[in-house]
Short mmCIF file of C-alpha atoms in Angstrom, two decimals:
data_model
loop_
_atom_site.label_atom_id
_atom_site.label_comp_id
_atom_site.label_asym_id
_atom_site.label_seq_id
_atom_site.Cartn_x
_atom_site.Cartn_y
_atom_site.Cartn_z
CA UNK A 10 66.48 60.34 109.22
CA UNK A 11 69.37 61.01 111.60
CA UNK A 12 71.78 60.40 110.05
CA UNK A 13 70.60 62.23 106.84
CA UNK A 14 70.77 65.57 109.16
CA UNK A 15 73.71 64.31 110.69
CA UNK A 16 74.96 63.85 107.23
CA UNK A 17 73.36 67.58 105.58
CA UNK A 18 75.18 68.88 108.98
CA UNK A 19 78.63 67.30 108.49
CA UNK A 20 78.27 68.75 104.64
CA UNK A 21 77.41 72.11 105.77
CA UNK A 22 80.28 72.63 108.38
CA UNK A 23 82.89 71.01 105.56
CA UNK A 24 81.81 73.75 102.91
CA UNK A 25 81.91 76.64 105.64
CA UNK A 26 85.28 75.32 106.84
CA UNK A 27 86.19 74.77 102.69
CA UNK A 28 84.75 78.41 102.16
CA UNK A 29 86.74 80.03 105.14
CA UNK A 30 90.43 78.37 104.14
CA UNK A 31 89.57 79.48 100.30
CA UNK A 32 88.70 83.05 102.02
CA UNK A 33 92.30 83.14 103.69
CA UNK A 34 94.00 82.02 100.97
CA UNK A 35 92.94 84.64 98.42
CA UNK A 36 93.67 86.92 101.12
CA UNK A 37 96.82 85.89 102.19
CA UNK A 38 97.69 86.31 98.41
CA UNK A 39 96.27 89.52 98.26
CA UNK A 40 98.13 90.81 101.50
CA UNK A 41 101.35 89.30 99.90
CA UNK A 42 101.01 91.08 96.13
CA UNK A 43 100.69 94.35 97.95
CA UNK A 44 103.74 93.45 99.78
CA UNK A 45 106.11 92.37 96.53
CA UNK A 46 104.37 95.66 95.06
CA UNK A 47 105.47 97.74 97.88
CA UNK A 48 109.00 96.26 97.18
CA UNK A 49 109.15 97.07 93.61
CA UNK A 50 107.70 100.77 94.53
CA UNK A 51 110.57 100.93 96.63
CA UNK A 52 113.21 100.28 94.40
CA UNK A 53 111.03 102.92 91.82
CA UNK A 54 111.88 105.82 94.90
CA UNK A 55 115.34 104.63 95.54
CA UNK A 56 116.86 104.99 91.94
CA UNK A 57 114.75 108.51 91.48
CA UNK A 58 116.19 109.67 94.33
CA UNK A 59 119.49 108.55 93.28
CA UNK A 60 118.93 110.54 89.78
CA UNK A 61 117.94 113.45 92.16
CA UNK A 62 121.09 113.47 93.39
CA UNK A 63 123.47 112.75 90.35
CA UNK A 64 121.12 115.17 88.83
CA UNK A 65 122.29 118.02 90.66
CA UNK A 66 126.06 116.73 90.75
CA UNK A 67 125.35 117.06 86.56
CA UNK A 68 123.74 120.47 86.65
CA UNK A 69 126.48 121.84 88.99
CA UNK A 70 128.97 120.71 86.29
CA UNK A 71 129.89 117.29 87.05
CA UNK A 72 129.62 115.98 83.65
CA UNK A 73 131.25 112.32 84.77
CA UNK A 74 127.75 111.26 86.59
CA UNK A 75 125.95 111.27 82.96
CA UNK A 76 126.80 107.18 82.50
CA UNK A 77 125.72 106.75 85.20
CA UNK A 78 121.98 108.99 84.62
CA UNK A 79 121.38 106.99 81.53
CA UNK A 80 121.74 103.86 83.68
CA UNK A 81 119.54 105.01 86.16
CA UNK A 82 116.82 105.63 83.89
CA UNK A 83 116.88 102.20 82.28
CA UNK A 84 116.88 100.65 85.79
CA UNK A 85 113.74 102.57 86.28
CA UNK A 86 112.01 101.78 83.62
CA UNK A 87 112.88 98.10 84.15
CA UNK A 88 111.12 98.13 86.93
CA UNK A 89 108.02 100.20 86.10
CA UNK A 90 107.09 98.62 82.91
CA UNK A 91 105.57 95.42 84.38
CA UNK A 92 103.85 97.17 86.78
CA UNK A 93 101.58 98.95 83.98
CA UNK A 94 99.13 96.06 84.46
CA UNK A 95 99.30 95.73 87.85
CA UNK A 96 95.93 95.44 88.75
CA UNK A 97 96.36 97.18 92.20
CA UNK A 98 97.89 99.97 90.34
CA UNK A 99 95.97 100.33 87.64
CA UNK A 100 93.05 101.99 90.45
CA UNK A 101 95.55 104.58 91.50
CA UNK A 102 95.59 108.15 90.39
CA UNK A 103 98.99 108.61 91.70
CA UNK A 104 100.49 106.27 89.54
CA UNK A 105 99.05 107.48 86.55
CA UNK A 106 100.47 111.20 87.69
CA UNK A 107 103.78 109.69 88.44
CA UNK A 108 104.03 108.11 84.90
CA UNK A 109 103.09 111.25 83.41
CA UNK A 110 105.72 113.17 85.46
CA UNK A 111 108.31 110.74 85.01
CA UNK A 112 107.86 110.33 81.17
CA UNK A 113 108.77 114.19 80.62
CA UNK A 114 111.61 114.65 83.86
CA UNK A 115 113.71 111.82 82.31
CA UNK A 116 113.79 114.07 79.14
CA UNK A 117 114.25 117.22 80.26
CA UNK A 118 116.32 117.21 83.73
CA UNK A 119 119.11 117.72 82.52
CA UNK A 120 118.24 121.14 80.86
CA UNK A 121 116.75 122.14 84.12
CA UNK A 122 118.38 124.62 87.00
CA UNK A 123 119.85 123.04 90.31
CA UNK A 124 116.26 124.32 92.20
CA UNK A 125 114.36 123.07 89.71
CA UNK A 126 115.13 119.99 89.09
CA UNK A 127 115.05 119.32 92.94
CA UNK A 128 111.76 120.47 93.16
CA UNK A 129 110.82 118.33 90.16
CA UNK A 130 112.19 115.42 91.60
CA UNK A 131 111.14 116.26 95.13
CA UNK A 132 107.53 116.12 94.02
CA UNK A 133 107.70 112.83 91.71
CA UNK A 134 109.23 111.02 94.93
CA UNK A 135 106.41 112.66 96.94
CA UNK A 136 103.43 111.36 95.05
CA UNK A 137 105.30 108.03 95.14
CA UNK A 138 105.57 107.94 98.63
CA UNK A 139 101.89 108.64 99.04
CA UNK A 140 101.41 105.68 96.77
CA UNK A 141 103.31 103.60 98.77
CA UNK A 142 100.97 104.69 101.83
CA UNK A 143 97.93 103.62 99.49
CA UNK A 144 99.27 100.17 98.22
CA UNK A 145 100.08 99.30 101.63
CA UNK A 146 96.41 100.49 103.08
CA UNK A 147 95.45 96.26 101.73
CA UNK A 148 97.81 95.26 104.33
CA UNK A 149 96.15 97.35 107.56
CA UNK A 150 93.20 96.61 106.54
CA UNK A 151 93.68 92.99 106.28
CA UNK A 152 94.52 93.07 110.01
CA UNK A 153 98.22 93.37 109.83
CA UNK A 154 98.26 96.86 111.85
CA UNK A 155 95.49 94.80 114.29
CA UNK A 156 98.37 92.27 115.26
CA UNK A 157 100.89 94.44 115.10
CA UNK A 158 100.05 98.29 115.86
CA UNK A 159 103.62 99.69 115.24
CA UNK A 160 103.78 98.40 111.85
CA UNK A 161 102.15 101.25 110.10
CA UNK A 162 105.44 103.56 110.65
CA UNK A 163 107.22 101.59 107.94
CA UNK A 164 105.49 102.81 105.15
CA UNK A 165 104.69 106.44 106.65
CA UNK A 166 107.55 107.66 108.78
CA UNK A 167 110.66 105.60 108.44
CA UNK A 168 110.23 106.04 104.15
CA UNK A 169 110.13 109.70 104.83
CA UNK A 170 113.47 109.41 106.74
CA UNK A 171 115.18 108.41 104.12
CA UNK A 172 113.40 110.50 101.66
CA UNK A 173 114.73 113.87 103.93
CA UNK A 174 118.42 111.91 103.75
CA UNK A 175 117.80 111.61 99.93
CA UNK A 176 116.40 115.44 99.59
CA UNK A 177 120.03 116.60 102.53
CA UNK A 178 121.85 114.35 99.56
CA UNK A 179 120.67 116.43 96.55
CA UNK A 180 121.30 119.96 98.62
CA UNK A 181 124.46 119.16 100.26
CA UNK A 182 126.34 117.52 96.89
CA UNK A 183 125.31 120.56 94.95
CA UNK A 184 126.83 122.63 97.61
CA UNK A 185 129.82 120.77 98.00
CA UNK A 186 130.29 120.70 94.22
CA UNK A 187 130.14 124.82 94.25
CA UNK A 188 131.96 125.43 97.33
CA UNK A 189 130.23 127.51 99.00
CA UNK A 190 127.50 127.25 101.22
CA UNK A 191 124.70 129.94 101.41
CA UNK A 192 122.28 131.70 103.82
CA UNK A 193 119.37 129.76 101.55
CA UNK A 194 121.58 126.75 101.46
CA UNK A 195 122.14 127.05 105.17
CA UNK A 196 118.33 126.95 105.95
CA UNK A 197 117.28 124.00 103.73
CA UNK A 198 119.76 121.65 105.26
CA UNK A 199 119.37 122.93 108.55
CA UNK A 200 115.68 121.94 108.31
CA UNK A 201 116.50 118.42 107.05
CA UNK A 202 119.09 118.52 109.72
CA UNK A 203 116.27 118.75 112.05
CA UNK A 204 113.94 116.26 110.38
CA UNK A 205 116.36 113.55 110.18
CA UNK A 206 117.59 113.64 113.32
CA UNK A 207 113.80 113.42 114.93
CA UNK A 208 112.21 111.15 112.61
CA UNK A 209 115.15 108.63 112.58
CA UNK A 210 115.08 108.75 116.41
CA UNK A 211 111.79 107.81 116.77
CA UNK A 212 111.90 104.89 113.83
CA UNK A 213 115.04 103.53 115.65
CA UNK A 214 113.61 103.15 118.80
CA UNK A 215 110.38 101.61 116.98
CA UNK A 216 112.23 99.44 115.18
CA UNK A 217 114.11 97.78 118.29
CA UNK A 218 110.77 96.66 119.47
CA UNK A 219 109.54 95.64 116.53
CA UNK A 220 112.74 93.87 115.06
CA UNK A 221 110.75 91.47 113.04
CA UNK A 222 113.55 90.72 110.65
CA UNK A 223 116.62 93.17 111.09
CA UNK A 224 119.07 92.19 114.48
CA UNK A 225 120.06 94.94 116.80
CA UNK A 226 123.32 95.71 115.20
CA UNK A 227 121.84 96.35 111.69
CA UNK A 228 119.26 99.09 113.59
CA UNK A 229 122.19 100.07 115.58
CA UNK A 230 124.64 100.15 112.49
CA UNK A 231 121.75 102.36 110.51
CA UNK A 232 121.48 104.75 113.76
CA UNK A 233 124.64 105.09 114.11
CA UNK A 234 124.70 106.77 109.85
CA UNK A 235 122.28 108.72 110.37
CA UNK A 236 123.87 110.64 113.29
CA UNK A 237 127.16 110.47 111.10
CA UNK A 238 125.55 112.41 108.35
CA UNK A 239 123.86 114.63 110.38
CA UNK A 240 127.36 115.73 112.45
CA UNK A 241 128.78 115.95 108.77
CA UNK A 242 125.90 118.40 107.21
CA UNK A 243 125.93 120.71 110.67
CA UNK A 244 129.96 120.88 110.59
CA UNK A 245 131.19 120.69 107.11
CA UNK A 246 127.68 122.10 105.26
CA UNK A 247 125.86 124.27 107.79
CA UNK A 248 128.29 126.05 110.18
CA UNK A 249 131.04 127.20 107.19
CA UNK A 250 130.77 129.27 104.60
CA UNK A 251 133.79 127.88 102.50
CA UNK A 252 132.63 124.22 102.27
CA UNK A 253 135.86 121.79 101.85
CA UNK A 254 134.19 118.89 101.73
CA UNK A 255 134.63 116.73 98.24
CA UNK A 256 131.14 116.08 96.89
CA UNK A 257 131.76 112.25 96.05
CA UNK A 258 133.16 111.77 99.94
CA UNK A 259 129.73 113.50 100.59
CA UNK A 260 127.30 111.88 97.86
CA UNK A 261 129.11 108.60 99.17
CA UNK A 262 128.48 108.89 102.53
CA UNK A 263 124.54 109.82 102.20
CA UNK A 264 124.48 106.97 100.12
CA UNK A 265 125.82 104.66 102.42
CA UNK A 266 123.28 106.30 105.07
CA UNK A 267 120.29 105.85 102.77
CA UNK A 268 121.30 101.75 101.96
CA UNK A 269 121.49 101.15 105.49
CA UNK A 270 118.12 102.33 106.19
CA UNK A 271 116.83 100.74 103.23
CA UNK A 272 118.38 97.56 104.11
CA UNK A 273 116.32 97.54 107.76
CA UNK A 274 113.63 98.43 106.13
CA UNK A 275 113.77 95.49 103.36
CA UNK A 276 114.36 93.43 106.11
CA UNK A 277 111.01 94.13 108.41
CA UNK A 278 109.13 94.24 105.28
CA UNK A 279 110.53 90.72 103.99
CA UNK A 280 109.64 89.61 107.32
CA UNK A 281 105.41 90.64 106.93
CA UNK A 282 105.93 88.89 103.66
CA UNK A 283 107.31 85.84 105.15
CA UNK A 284 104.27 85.17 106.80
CA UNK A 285 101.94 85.54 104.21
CA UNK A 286 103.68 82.68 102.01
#
């Protein structure tokens, strides 16, 4: 009779213990979809803010960048067409709006005014960025934030960084392109001026103690362009009125700014990944 407990005991703890390593496997896969989707979302904010950009170079005259739009554009929707069925997706309202949006921008931004199409792109690369905040909700809840309690600034404030480089890129090209830099000119990039400089600060110094999978010189490296770009927007965009600088030097150097950031930010995120394998 013993034993038979013994035996119904030994069972019992094998399919808890059976139960509790299925449990953390299907969440460990969970945790790490959410992760490859936050990846792909990425690269979906990247290239539209890239089109933002060449967009206004375009509408400013700059008829060279249009190769390059229609590439953009295919590189989008080579990355958003397998998402359609993603199942975490498909219970998002955002994506569905961003879909929508996208579907008529790509066909009409080019038809649109410089302020326009910012604001058109601005707000597609807002709603995505409040996506990426809701995808990566599976990860803080599945205890993620619990071991780690800086984590949640690299999906909230460090994409937001780059974001207000990507929005200083759009403004400053189109001025650079024109020549001239206005009062109204003057005041968007001297707010962006301001954001960057505070919100990188902070996401630097987070980001040296968290430095799960960038080193010290590739924070240091991205630090170091940010405060490069800002110098360049308050010398050669803000405090002129006849603005010398050549767009490309300009669109190249924001660029450069934004692919650093993005890099470090790959990085940390390839890093929470890692684990989850």
């Amino acid at each position: 009779m013993e034993m038979l407990i013994l035996g119904l005991v030994l069972l019992l703890l094998g399919l808890i213990a059976f139960q509790w390593f299925y449990s953390q496997r299907k969440q460990k896969q969970r945790l790490y979809s959410a992760l490859e989707l936050i990846s792909s979302l990425k690269k979906v904010i990247s290239y539209t803010q890239k089109h933002r950009g060449l967009t206004a170079t375009y509408l400013q005259g700059n008829s060279e960048v249009r190769n390059e739009l229609l590439a953009l554009k295919q590189d989008i929707n080579a990355i958003t067409a397998p998402l359609t069925d993603n199942p975490l997706l498909q219970q998002e309202a955002r994506w569905d709006s961003y879909q929508d949006h996208w579907s008529r921008l790509k066909d009409n931004a080019e038809t649109l005014t410089v302020p326009g199409s910012f604001q058109q792109h601005t707000h597609l690369i807002e709603t995505l960025l409040y996506l990426l905040e809701d995808v990566a909700e599976n990860i803080e809840f599945g205890g993620e934030q619990q071991k780690n309690p800086q984590i949640h600034f690299l999906w909230h404030e460090f994409p937001k960084v780059i974001e207000f480089i990507g929005q200083a890129r759009a403004i400053g090209v189109a001025v650079a392109t024109k020549g001239e830099s206005t009062q109204i000119d003057k005041v968007k990039l001297g707010y962006l001026y301001e954001k960057i400089n505070t919100l990188s600060s902070q996401s630097f110094d987070r980001l040296s103690l968290l430095q799960a999978g960038s080193t010290l010189t590739q924070i240091e490296q991205a630090k170091q362009a940010c405060s490069s770009l800002t110098q360049t927007i308050r010398e050669q965009l803000i405090n002129v009125n006849k603005v010398q600088l050549e767009s490309k030097q300009y669109f190249d150097l924001a660029s450069k700014t934004m692919d650093q950031c993005n890099t470090v930010l790959d990085n940390e995120i390839n890093a929470i990944k890692h684990s989850y394998r």
